[in-house]
XYZ file of C-alpha atoms in Angstrom:
747
model
C -0.274 -0.024 0.048
C 1.249 3.574 -0.850
C 2.002 5.453 2.066
C -0.722 8.212 2.849
C 0.606 11.422 4.097
C -0.276 14.178 6.186
C 0.667 17.948 6.810
C 0.373 19.621 10.446
C -2.201 23.147 9.239
C -2.028 25.847 12.478
C -5.151 27.355 13.395
C -6.175 29.570 10.899
C -7.143 32.784 13.214
C -6.166 33.535 16.323
C -8.603 32.723 19.477
C -11.272 34.827 21.390
C -13.392 35.057 24.155
C -16.754 34.564 24.067
C -18.424 36.031 26.669
C -22.250 34.973 25.219
C -23.129 33.246 28.993
C -23.453 35.834 31.523
C -20.496 37.559 32.039
C -18.477 37.389 34.656
C -21.376 34.649 35.701
C -18.854 31.473 36.271
C -15.724 31.319 38.993
C -14.322 28.011 36.850
C -15.884 27.890 33.149
C -15.068 29.997 30.147
C -15.732 29.997 26.394
C -13.015 30.671 23.235
C -13.378 30.311 19.722
C -11.137 27.263 20.149
C -12.205 25.602 23.005
C -14.049 25.600 26.815
C -12.192 26.888 29.702
C -12.009 24.978 32.672
C -10.145 27.129 36.200
C -8.602 29.131 32.575
C -6.748 26.005 31.306
C -8.189 24.558 28.135
C -10.436 21.776 28.408
C -13.152 19.482 26.558
C -15.693 18.689 28.622
C -16.831 14.875 28.594
C -21.069 15.166 28.662
C -23.462 12.077 29.423
C -26.883 12.410 28.893
C -29.053 10.864 32.480
C -33.094 12.026 33.316
C -33.040 11.988 37.123
C -37.443 11.908 36.559
C -36.588 8.514 34.439
C -33.993 7.205 36.810
C -35.522 6.671 40.948
C -33.920 8.988 43.325
C -32.565 6.233 45.357
C -30.464 5.635 41.891
C -29.344 8.609 41.471
C -26.023 8.566 43.599
C -24.590 4.782 41.820
C -25.746 5.611 38.511
C -23.982 9.146 38.455
C -20.611 8.072 40.227
C -21.028 4.956 37.662
C -20.876 8.189 34.951
C -17.707 9.614 36.792
C -16.110 6.571 36.514
C -16.985 6.151 32.859
C -15.004 9.319 32.417
C -17.907 12.115 32.391
C -17.375 15.450 34.009
C -20.596 16.940 32.950
C -24.035 15.433 33.229
C -27.082 16.478 31.147
C -30.479 16.297 31.950
C -33.276 17.504 29.947
C -36.486 18.997 32.309
C -39.717 17.180 30.858
C -42.290 19.152 31.809
C -45.176 16.962 31.528
C -43.451 14.519 34.002
C -43.727 17.686 36.757
C -46.998 19.459 35.880
C -49.345 16.917 34.105
C -51.870 19.134 35.549
C -51.990 22.490 35.134
C -50.860 24.513 38.204
C -49.898 21.145 40.023
C -45.812 20.906 39.542
C -44.305 18.774 41.368
C -40.015 18.684 42.529
C -40.440 16.091 45.346
C -38.894 12.287 45.035
C -37.401 11.167 41.504
C -38.841 14.853 40.492
C -36.490 17.222 43.053
C -33.888 18.660 40.727
C -32.999 20.741 43.060
C -31.508 17.963 44.837
C -29.846 16.084 41.744
C -28.162 19.174 41.074
C -27.199 19.500 44.380
C -25.968 15.557 44.525
C -23.953 16.143 41.110
C -22.146 18.940 42.954
C -21.298 17.179 45.430
C -19.700 14.514 43.248
C -17.934 17.221 41.488
C -20.003 17.270 38.489
C -20.843 19.945 36.549
C -24.774 19.958 34.778
C -26.032 21.667 31.748
C -30.150 21.629 32.578
C -31.912 21.615 28.996
C -34.337 23.787 29.647
C -36.868 23.086 26.921
C -39.640 23.836 27.163
C -40.307 21.438 23.825
C -37.666 18.951 24.405
C -38.739 15.343 22.528
C -36.854 13.081 24.185
C -39.157 11.009 23.120
C -42.192 11.641 25.146
C -45.676 12.839 24.752
C -45.909 15.415 22.706
C -42.262 16.391 23.028
C -42.938 16.852 26.910
C -45.605 19.094 26.931
C -48.158 18.269 29.175
C -51.661 17.495 27.153
C -53.089 21.236 28.694
C -50.502 22.775 27.083
C -50.287 20.739 23.590
C -54.113 21.531 23.407
C -54.207 25.218 24.054
C -55.165 27.767 21.794
C -51.800 29.220 20.874
C -48.945 28.643 18.581
C -46.525 26.572 20.110
C -42.920 27.166 20.636
C -43.263 30.679 19.035
C -43.678 34.366 20.628
C -47.397 33.827 20.404
C -48.707 36.092 23.815
C -51.041 32.954 24.680
C -47.891 30.276 24.740
C -45.300 33.168 26.395
C -47.440 33.339 29.116
C -47.470 29.565 29.937
C -44.002 29.238 29.256
C -42.844 31.960 31.479
C -45.170 30.472 34.916
C -43.259 27.288 33.836
C -39.148 28.988 34.058
C -40.698 31.396 36.843
C -41.439 27.552 38.858
C -38.236 26.092 37.731
C -36.234 29.324 38.847
C -37.864 28.956 42.394
C -36.748 25.222 42.746
C -32.659 26.124 40.601
C -32.328 29.994 41.195
C -30.336 29.059 44.421
C -28.154 26.730 42.486
C -26.766 29.476 39.661
C -24.246 31.700 40.359
C -20.611 31.746 40.151
C -19.749 28.940 41.876
C -22.686 26.835 40.625
C -22.307 22.790 39.457
C -24.735 24.490 36.153
C -22.429 25.569 33.648
C -25.453 25.619 30.999
C -28.726 26.230 29.791
C -30.355 24.737 26.994
C -33.139 26.724 24.868
C -35.348 24.327 23.333
C -34.478 22.112 21.423
C -34.263 21.349 17.852
C -35.932 24.085 16.817
C -34.938 25.255 13.469
C -36.772 28.214 12.285
C -37.030 30.589 15.812
C -34.487 31.953 16.330
C -35.726 35.478 17.552
C -38.254 32.945 20.069
C -34.866 31.896 21.093
C -33.646 34.712 22.251
C -37.089 35.329 23.559
C -37.009 32.161 26.170
C -33.360 33.461 27.388
C -34.769 36.256 28.148
C -37.501 34.718 29.927
C -35.395 32.081 32.050
C -33.147 34.986 33.211
C -36.172 36.910 34.590
C -36.549 33.374 36.615
C -33.309 33.881 38.025
C -31.569 31.345 36.186
C -28.569 31.746 34.415
C -25.225 30.300 33.416
C -21.737 31.411 31.844
C -22.741 29.239 28.616
C -26.136 28.911 26.846
C -26.770 26.516 23.884
C -29.220 25.899 21.716
C -29.115 22.527 18.837
C -27.953 23.081 15.620
C -27.981 20.381 13.430
C -30.816 20.615 10.243
C -29.730 24.004 9.530
C -31.344 25.060 12.546
C -31.059 29.320 11.522
C -29.646 30.260 15.506
C -29.148 34.049 17.590
C -25.607 35.054 16.564
C -23.673 35.107 18.961
C -26.409 34.915 21.923
C -25.866 29.867 21.709
C -23.379 28.033 22.011
C -24.450 26.070 18.586
C -24.528 21.921 19.326
C -23.582 19.027 16.610
C -25.219 15.376 16.566
C -23.722 12.112 15.248
C -25.589 8.592 15.083
C -24.417 5.920 13.914
C -28.086 4.768 12.933
C -31.422 5.859 14.196
C -34.990 4.864 15.138
C -37.007 8.401 12.755
C -36.331 6.404 9.218
C -39.298 3.683 8.194
C -38.574 0.262 8.366
C -38.031 -0.268 5.368
C -34.910 1.891 4.959
C -31.611 0.942 4.686
C -28.541 2.687 6.339
C -29.214 6.249 5.282
C -25.675 8.699 4.302
C -25.667 11.174 7.208
C -25.584 7.693 9.301
C -22.500 6.648 7.435
C -21.307 9.889 7.247
C -20.644 10.160 11.311
C -17.823 6.861 10.972
C -15.251 9.407 8.885
C -13.079 12.026 9.356
C -13.825 15.123 8.084
C -15.217 19.060 9.227
C -18.471 19.459 8.569
C -20.779 18.922 11.807
C -24.247 19.496 9.898
C -26.217 16.567 10.407
C -29.626 17.540 8.229
C -30.940 13.687 9.471
C -31.450 13.881 13.173
C -34.827 14.374 14.284
C -36.458 14.582 10.741
C -39.543 13.123 10.926
C -40.732 15.553 13.659
C -39.605 18.322 12.069
C -42.652 18.384 9.024
C -44.917 18.053 12.866
C -43.211 22.242 14.427
C -42.934 23.228 10.269
C -47.253 23.548 10.895
C -47.114 25.959 13.361
C -44.230 28.636 13.146
C -43.084 30.090 10.366
C -39.439 31.788 9.489
C -38.092 34.648 11.039
C -34.382 34.530 9.111
C -31.675 35.896 10.704
C -27.632 35.507 10.264
C -26.787 31.839 11.372
C -25.380 31.956 14.825
C -22.787 28.855 13.552
C -19.812 30.506 13.318
C -17.206 31.572 15.428
C -17.825 28.715 17.959
C -15.693 26.116 18.665
C -17.366 22.757 17.162
C -19.397 21.519 20.009
C -21.027 17.102 19.421
C -22.759 17.079 22.442
C -25.194 14.201 21.278
C -23.565 11.849 19.792
C -25.962 8.354 19.768
C -24.339 7.098 23.214
C -26.969 3.655 22.322
C -30.461 4.277 20.507
C -34.027 3.133 21.660
C -36.031 1.146 20.147
C -39.339 2.159 18.885
C -41.673 -0.647 17.150
C -40.942 -0.303 13.595
C -37.722 0.132 14.056
C -34.982 -1.415 16.257
C -31.343 -1.406 16.581
C -29.014 -2.678 18.347
C -25.812 -0.634 18.218
C -22.608 -2.717 19.302
C -19.814 -0.762 21.255
C -17.750 -0.702 18.781
C -19.977 1.408 16.164
C -20.640 3.887 19.241
C -17.367 4.065 19.711
C -16.107 5.097 16.142
C -18.446 8.326 15.752
C -16.950 9.478 19.073
C -13.483 8.520 17.987
C -14.090 10.190 14.478
C -16.105 13.290 16.312
C -13.104 13.982 17.997
C -10.180 13.529 15.308
C -12.132 15.692 13.039
C -11.955 18.887 16.124
C -14.550 18.136 18.560
C -14.218 20.341 21.836
C -16.670 18.833 23.796
C -17.529 15.326 23.675
C -21.577 14.816 24.556
C -23.970 11.656 24.318
C -27.342 11.066 24.696
C -28.088 8.756 25.945
C -25.213 8.060 28.607
C -27.621 6.192 30.878
C -30.757 5.234 30.331
C -34.053 5.171 32.955
C -37.773 4.027 32.452
C -40.845 6.891 31.946
C -41.892 7.592 35.215
C -45.473 5.813 36.185
C -48.712 7.343 37.890
C -49.165 9.548 35.741
C -50.853 8.255 32.413
C -48.569 7.305 28.927
C -45.554 9.577 28.907
C -44.253 8.620 25.956
C -44.423 8.956 22.228
C -46.282 7.309 19.951
C -49.434 7.088 17.158
C -51.571 8.499 19.426
C -50.312 11.898 19.852
C -49.555 12.466 16.121
C -45.813 11.182 16.722
C -44.663 9.163 13.917
C -42.870 6.150 15.728
C -44.029 4.370 18.835
C -42.024 3.305 21.869
C -42.488 1.491 24.622
C -44.759 2.977 27.565
C -42.065 2.368 30.538
C -38.888 1.216 28.331
C -36.520 3.695 28.339
C -32.978 1.881 28.488
C -31.739 3.029 25.021
C -28.930 0.425 24.656
C -26.546 2.987 26.376
C -23.477 2.824 28.489
C -25.292 2.457 31.465
C -28.649 0.441 31.115
C -31.784 1.741 32.979
C -31.036 -1.135 35.542
C -27.696 0.272 35.778
C -25.253 -2.017 34.218
C -22.562 -0.243 32.642
C -22.473 -2.467 28.748
C -19.799 -3.067 26.806
C -19.643 1.005 24.794
C -19.268 1.720 28.482
C -16.097 0.383 28.237
C -15.018 1.672 24.700
C -15.557 4.793 25.858
C -13.819 5.273 29.207
C -10.762 4.724 27.522
C -11.880 7.742 25.272
C -12.637 9.139 27.836
C -9.503 9.203 30.155
C -7.096 9.828 27.170
C -9.384 13.380 27.601
C -8.913 13.459 31.368
C -5.300 13.342 30.870
C -4.454 14.947 27.499
C -7.531 17.094 27.072
C -5.706 20.742 27.921
C -3.653 19.947 25.197
C -5.241 18.498 22.750
C -7.310 21.613 22.580
C -4.867 23.827 21.359
C -4.636 20.819 18.767
C -6.053 22.016 15.390
C -7.931 18.907 13.329
C -5.986 17.909 10.026
C -7.653 15.595 6.928
C -4.761 13.450 5.392
C -3.931 14.053 1.502
C -5.608 11.231 0.741
C -9.669 11.224 1.233
C -12.258 8.694 0.756
C -14.065 9.189 -2.635
C -17.298 9.102 -1.100
C -19.288 7.200 1.980
C -18.532 4.269 -0.128
C -15.223 3.747 0.061
C -14.395 0.813 1.985
C -10.211 1.035 1.053
C -9.375 4.088 1.554
C -7.909 4.550 4.848
C -9.600 6.662 7.614
C -7.371 9.002 9.879
C -6.541 12.417 11.149
C -4.081 14.146 13.205
C -4.218 16.876 16.007
C -1.283 18.483 16.263
C 0.011 21.513 17.840
C 3.304 21.220 15.206
C 5.430 19.662 17.336
C 3.073 16.726 18.604
C -0.075 15.012 18.864
C -2.127 12.481 18.359
C -2.894 9.721 14.583
C -7.072 8.955 14.837
C -7.789 5.965 12.852
C -11.517 4.963 12.519
C -11.816 1.662 10.477
C -15.233 0.508 11.792
C -19.081 0.670 10.925
C -22.048 -1.087 11.093
C -23.668 -2.907 8.588
C -20.645 -2.514 5.188
C -18.143 -4.480 7.048
C -14.608 -2.970 6.166
C -11.729 -5.563 5.190
C -8.017 -5.291 6.848
C -5.642 -3.051 4.831
C -2.573 -4.322 4.462
C 0.868 -2.880 4.978
C -0.126 0.720 5.755
C 2.378 3.351 6.142
C 1.431 6.502 7.830
C 3.631 9.939 7.116
C 2.868 12.576 9.194
C 4.590 15.969 8.383
C 4.950 18.466 11.558
C 6.131 21.650 11.556
C 10.178 20.873 12.421
C 9.522 17.338 11.570
C 8.431 13.762 10.031
C 6.818 11.464 11.917
C 6.711 7.837 9.801
C 4.812 5.122 11.142
C 4.748 1.258 9.382
C 4.654 -0.682 7.675
C 1.675 -2.904 9.516
C -2.043 -4.433 8.892
C -5.467 -2.362 10.129
C -8.162 -4.853 11.186
C -11.740 -4.531 11.457
C -13.126 -2.640 14.531
C -9.212 -0.222 14.750
C -10.440 2.905 16.656
C -7.062 4.021 17.354
C -5.667 7.393 19.268
C -1.925 7.229 18.701
C 0.698 9.126 20.208
C 3.423 11.244 18.722
C 6.541 13.403 19.260
C 5.061 13.365 23.008
C 8.081 14.571 25.642
C 8.465 12.338 28.531
C 10.328 13.600 31.325
C 12.918 15.175 28.633
C 12.317 12.199 26.454
C 11.124 11.984 22.912
C 8.744 9.989 21.621
C 8.453 9.922 18.500
C 5.439 7.473 18.222
C 3.488 4.423 19.236
C 1.030 2.103 17.725
C -1.434 1.892 20.153
C -3.631 4.392 21.799
C -2.962 6.574 24.714
C -4.829 5.621 27.225
C -3.837 8.582 30.334
C -0.593 9.613 32.574
C 0.287 8.648 35.482
C 1.288 11.655 38.683
C 4.594 10.274 37.594
C 4.460 10.595 34.188
C 4.301 6.957 33.085
C 3.024 7.159 30.155
C -0.021 3.528 29.733
C -1.214 2.395 26.635
C -3.572 0.206 25.418
C -2.043 -2.244 22.458
C -4.994 -2.723 19.299
C -6.280 -5.450 18.482
C -4.251 -7.617 15.607
C -1.532 -4.585 15.628
C 2.104 -5.040 16.892
C 3.185 -2.317 19.851
C 5.873 -0.387 18.009
C 7.152 2.880 20.324
C 10.201 4.626 18.556
C 12.254 6.934 20.534
C 14.953 8.717 20.895
C 16.086 6.347 23.866
C 17.029 2.939 24.748
C 14.597 0.466 25.178
C 14.003 -2.182 27.601
C 11.166 -4.400 28.004
C 9.753 -6.838 30.785
C 5.989 -8.003 30.306
C 4.785 -5.374 29.729
C 6.785 -2.287 31.055
C 8.721 -0.262 28.683
C 11.765 1.609 30.397
C 13.218 4.805 28.073
C 17.177 5.742 29.031
C 18.929 8.718 27.690
C 22.013 10.345 29.436
C 20.687 11.038 32.350
C 17.029 10.612 32.071
C 14.428 7.693 32.038
C 11.379 7.329 31.021
C 8.402 4.713 31.603
C 5.421 2.868 29.536
C 3.047 0.461 29.895
C 0.952 -1.009 27.707
C -2.161 -3.220 28.788
C -2.976 -5.834 26.416
C -5.743 -5.390 23.619
C -7.306 -8.124 25.177
C -7.521 -6.329 28.776
C -8.750 -2.955 27.313
C -12.503 -4.030 28.049
C -10.790 -4.234 32.180
C -9.305 -0.678 32.067
C -10.659 1.503 35.199
C -9.034 5.227 35.057
C -10.608 6.390 38.289
C -9.799 9.619 40.678
C -6.468 10.727 40.817
C -5.538 8.527 37.588
C -6.252 5.331 39.987
C -6.046 2.682 36.977
C -7.739 -0.312 38.248
C -8.651 -3.932 36.082
C -11.991 -4.838 36.650
C -14.276 -7.024 35.156
C -17.228 -5.680 37.610
C -17.892 -1.516 37.876
C -15.811 0.455 40.248
C -16.039 3.690 40.907
C -15.112 5.866 44.186
C -16.891 8.352 46.546
C -16.035 9.654 49.826
C -12.411 8.123 49.660
C -12.896 4.548 49.178
C -12.861 2.753 45.772
C -16.106 -0.034 45.006
C -16.725 -2.614 43.126
C -20.525 -3.841 42.439
C -20.680 -7.566 41.732
C -22.504 -11.249 42.121
C -19.557 -12.806 43.315
C -16.234 -12.112 44.879
C -14.604 -9.632 42.532
C -11.195 -9.909 41.006
C -9.816 -6.180 41.537
C -5.980 -5.427 39.949
C -4.659 -1.822 41.138
C -1.873 -1.217 37.883
C 1.002 0.196 39.750
C 3.811 2.816 37.877
C 6.359 0.303 38.042
C 4.205 -1.835 35.660
C 2.726 -4.442 38.637
C -0.667 -5.502 39.223
C -1.705 -5.263 42.617
C -4.655 -7.554 43.987
C -7.253 -5.602 46.143
C -10.029 -5.978 47.639
C -8.947 -10.114 47.518
C -10.589 -11.611 50.750
C -14.449 -11.101 51.036
C -16.982 -13.817 51.000
C -18.328 -14.853 47.835
C -22.098 -13.475 47.181
C -24.978 -15.399 46.282
C -24.819 -15.938 42.900
C -27.561 -15.990 40.147
C -29.955 -18.782 39.902
C -32.672 -19.723 37.472
C -35.786 -18.397 38.514
C -38.454 -21.424 38.119
C -41.289 -19.860 35.126
C -44.701 -21.690 34.825
C -46.839 -20.982 31.506
C -50.096 -20.324 32.776
C -51.626 -19.131 29.397
C -50.522 -20.828 26.024
C -49.535 -17.720 23.330
C -52.289 -16.913 20.701
C -52.107 -15.954 17.557
C -50.491 -12.405 16.860
C -51.635 -10.200 14.038
C -49.286 -9.016 10.736
C -50.503 -6.102 11.824
C -52.099 -2.982 14.513
C -52.387 -0.048 12.666
C -49.999 2.282 10.925
C -49.413 5.577 10.941
C -47.641 7.999 8.078
C -46.768 4.286 7.032
C -44.730 2.913 10.557
C -45.971 0.010 12.220
C -48.148 0.402 15.021
C -47.545 -0.992 18.111
C -50.370 -3.413 19.436
C -52.946 -1.818 22.333
C -52.610 -2.907 26.270
C -55.983 -4.789 25.383
C -54.420 -6.531 22.576
C -51.091 -7.367 24.415
C -53.801 -8.754 27.258
C -55.595 -10.782 25.376
C -53.176 -12.907 22.772
C -49.576 -12.796 25.100
C -48.798 -15.625 26.682
C -48.395 -15.547 30.513
C -45.798 -16.998 32.999
C -45.886 -16.868 36.448
C -41.849 -16.485 37.938
C -42.790 -18.244 41.603
C -39.643 -17.046 43.646
C -37.727 -13.409 42.667
C -36.696 -13.232 46.304
C -36.922 -10.624 48.182
C -35.648 -6.952 49.201
C -32.115 -7.491 51.287
C -30.335 -4.209 52.099
C -27.126 -3.440 50.407
C -27.944 -5.268 47.986
C -29.491 -5.192 44.088
C -32.198 -7.692 42.867
C -31.477 -8.016 38.595
C -33.790 -10.364 36.738
C -32.545 -11.343 32.953
C -35.402 -12.530 31.063
C -33.828 -14.144 27.660
C -37.018 -14.098 25.275
C -38.286 -13.882 21.878
C -41.205 -12.208 20.649
C -42.811 -9.120 19.874
C -43.770 -7.258 22.954
C -42.930 -8.562 26.673
C -44.491 -6.772 29.091
C -43.949 -7.549 33.897
C -46.248 -7.636 35.876
C -46.955 -7.179 39.490
C -50.384 -8.709 40.925
C -51.494 -8.906 37.312
C -50.242 -5.070 37.050
C -47.737 -3.691 34.215
C -45.148 -2.364 35.805
C -42.752 -2.500 32.602
C -42.201 -2.963 28.868
C -40.381 -3.456 26.144
C -40.190 -4.502 22.694
C -37.730 -7.368 21.434
C -34.714 -6.944 19.668
C -32.822 -9.615 20.457
C -31.013 -8.982 23.514
C -31.667 -9.707 27.629
C -33.881 -7.650 28.631
C -32.775 -6.868 32.289
C -35.245 -5.202 35.341
C -33.718 -3.408 38.355
C -36.437 -5.842 40.797
C -35.422 -3.464 43.874
C -37.319 -0.634 42.754
C -39.995 -2.101 41.167
C -42.899 -1.868 44.261
C -44.624 -5.591 45.160
C -41.655 -7.094 42.948
C -41.225 -10.290 45.617
C -41.959 -13.521 45.892
C -44.578 -14.974 44.088
C -46.302 -11.885 42.719
C -44.555 -11.069 39.533
C -45.527 -12.701 36.022
C -44.585 -12.184 32.347
C -46.418 -11.577 29.261
C -44.607 -12.542 25.694
C -46.627 -11.471 22.798
C -46.221 -13.457 19.779
C -44.287 -12.065 17.194
C -46.326 -12.621 13.353
C -43.992 -13.290 10.094
C -45.118 -10.947 8.250
C -44.981 -8.136 10.552
C -43.512 -4.360 9.102
C -40.669 -4.358 11.489
C -37.253 -3.916 10.982
C -34.260 -6.085 13.171
C -30.799 -6.342 13.690
C -29.156 -8.637 12.302
C -28.733 -11.674 15.240
C -33.093 -11.195 15.936
C -33.461 -11.083 12.377
C -31.468 -14.539 12.218
C -33.631 -16.060 14.429
C -36.688 -14.560 13.561
C -36.149 -16.333 9.481
C -35.237 -19.320 11.393
C -38.767 -19.838 12.012
C -41.916 -20.210 9.959
C -44.643 -19.806 12.723
C -44.964 -16.580 14.565
C -41.665 -16.439 16.918
C -42.298 -16.428 20.788
C -40.430 -18.148 23.317
C -39.019 -17.364 27.285
C -35.239 -18.680 27.044
C -34.818 -18.139 30.385
C -35.177 -15.885 33.491
C -32.237 -15.514 35.833
C -32.166 -13.997 39.272
C -28.758 -12.103 40.484
C -28.147 -10.326 43.756
C -25.872 -7.853 43.330
C -23.265 -6.917 46.217
C -21.158 -3.480 46.541
C -17.722 -4.251 48.155
C -15.707 -1.157 49.255
C -12.691 -0.444 50.679
C -10.037 2.398 51.779
C -8.221 4.287 48.956
C -5.910 4.260 51.675
C -5.189 0.873 52.520
C -4.584 0.182 48.967
C -1.280 1.964 49.386
């Protein structure tokens, strides 16, 4: 393969401060035309979306500390109006709706907060988050109609009573988002900003979504971009759309006109354009809504792989993103007791979603378990924690040999971020649906300001998602290059790399090298440096916690209050990686936990014949009604799901096949799920009454001709059946225990 080359190019314009928020409103956070600042230093934030109103309050802390252990330092959350005020004048902010307490908890955990105020938020909620009484009001919604502004002003004033005291110079609230996916009303965004300020809400950064060619008020809001590798908002029969494919390439184009396109016509009915100068220039690129998973709609049930999610994030970072944010990072469940609050055909939306399930296949699922995506992303986030301040001052450069369109599966996808002396080579050789071949005998050449870095030859296998350091100074020793991804730098300067599967690790440095196991010693005259290489086989076990503590664990790990915690259904194996390369066992003398056990089930009603169609809306299949499920579903009684025990969590894992499933307690539906080929996990200790023999399961069969899109694994199983697909394969109960130890005791 011929040499692929790239040439460093410096910033075209000098950096300037952007006082687009509340001038002088925050002691820690600021914004320039190149990047954000935290404590006066360049900063690339990593934000993760979690909806406090979709997570039980007793689970907030464990979700947040797990997000933080995944490298999240900014929490973003919608304030979903319909959750708080389904009845006009009876807004609630207690229990799971206590947003002020949620913000205080974030502050306690040293997490910044972006509050996405709306009032229209989408979020796959009924009416886009409007309560029915707002949706039905005789006003022009999402405009400066006086009647609509009167409703919004009252809501913002109510939010101000809860949150104004938490805004200000030392607040964890660093950002306020106005509206969501509003394309033609820049003047209305300014009005919302004024109303929020009048309610006492303030932040150093005001944001708005910019995708879809949104017309934003110039210099008043920070434009945010999105990037999803696939989406439920296309029809079941549609293939992999170009706007999804594009996110697996390095590019300096940030807009994605496909996000939210299926609901754009709904707002167009009520809006008229009041065009002004587009307010998207002069700001650093911020990809604050990268797909951290994907929701399942009835007609299209996507299961993104961990590599899909990590590849899109890596592509944006290599392309110059200055803010990495994910929607969703932690999934949840819609609140019960206020009627259906999900997006549905019944409310005029093009998609039917489950009544309760909002797992989103997120990095942290609705039951609080991290997925493989959490592992893939936290390696990128550890990299940003260690090197983000330097990376923020490095412009992105694309190679001279660019792919020939989105169908090109031969030209290597790579990019450079550099300050002219050092930097990082980004490689992205993964995409779903269309396989990529192994690229053989690759040579890369990066021309910096004063020298040229050559890498190769090497082969690049599929699923390579890499960030290779070049030109780094390690204690005065020049590391010219390394063919392994930078993970972190320990407090003593030790560089930690993670190997790529199928690529030999080659370290090129101006020093003598001696290797012992995973440790490489570099020596030159009176200087020395250490490089630790973690094998690709261990990559998913790596966690970088507070103070650059590197831990290897297959179970969830986090730090809180000077202690390290691990949650598992058996005595966990936890290793601390030391600067000398030793792996020191920790938490090794622990009692065995209760092992996962099979739950005995008895089928009390056979599967009824399903329909090929339960109706449609806009050409998309509609979900079966509750009555259809109640009449036609097979019913299974779970004989014993145990009882709550202090200090543990009961997780119920259901492996099944069919169309729709419902979990019931005393015959009342408490949770539901559309089948997509993946197990369904439920945190039983957050379900009232879910104990003993009170729990049952309903499964509706999937008709062979039902017009629903399934991912490969589920589609294969469906095609293997001639009759309607319906099965309960296994039900397993796990009891997770949390162990902890003092960080000071670990030495």
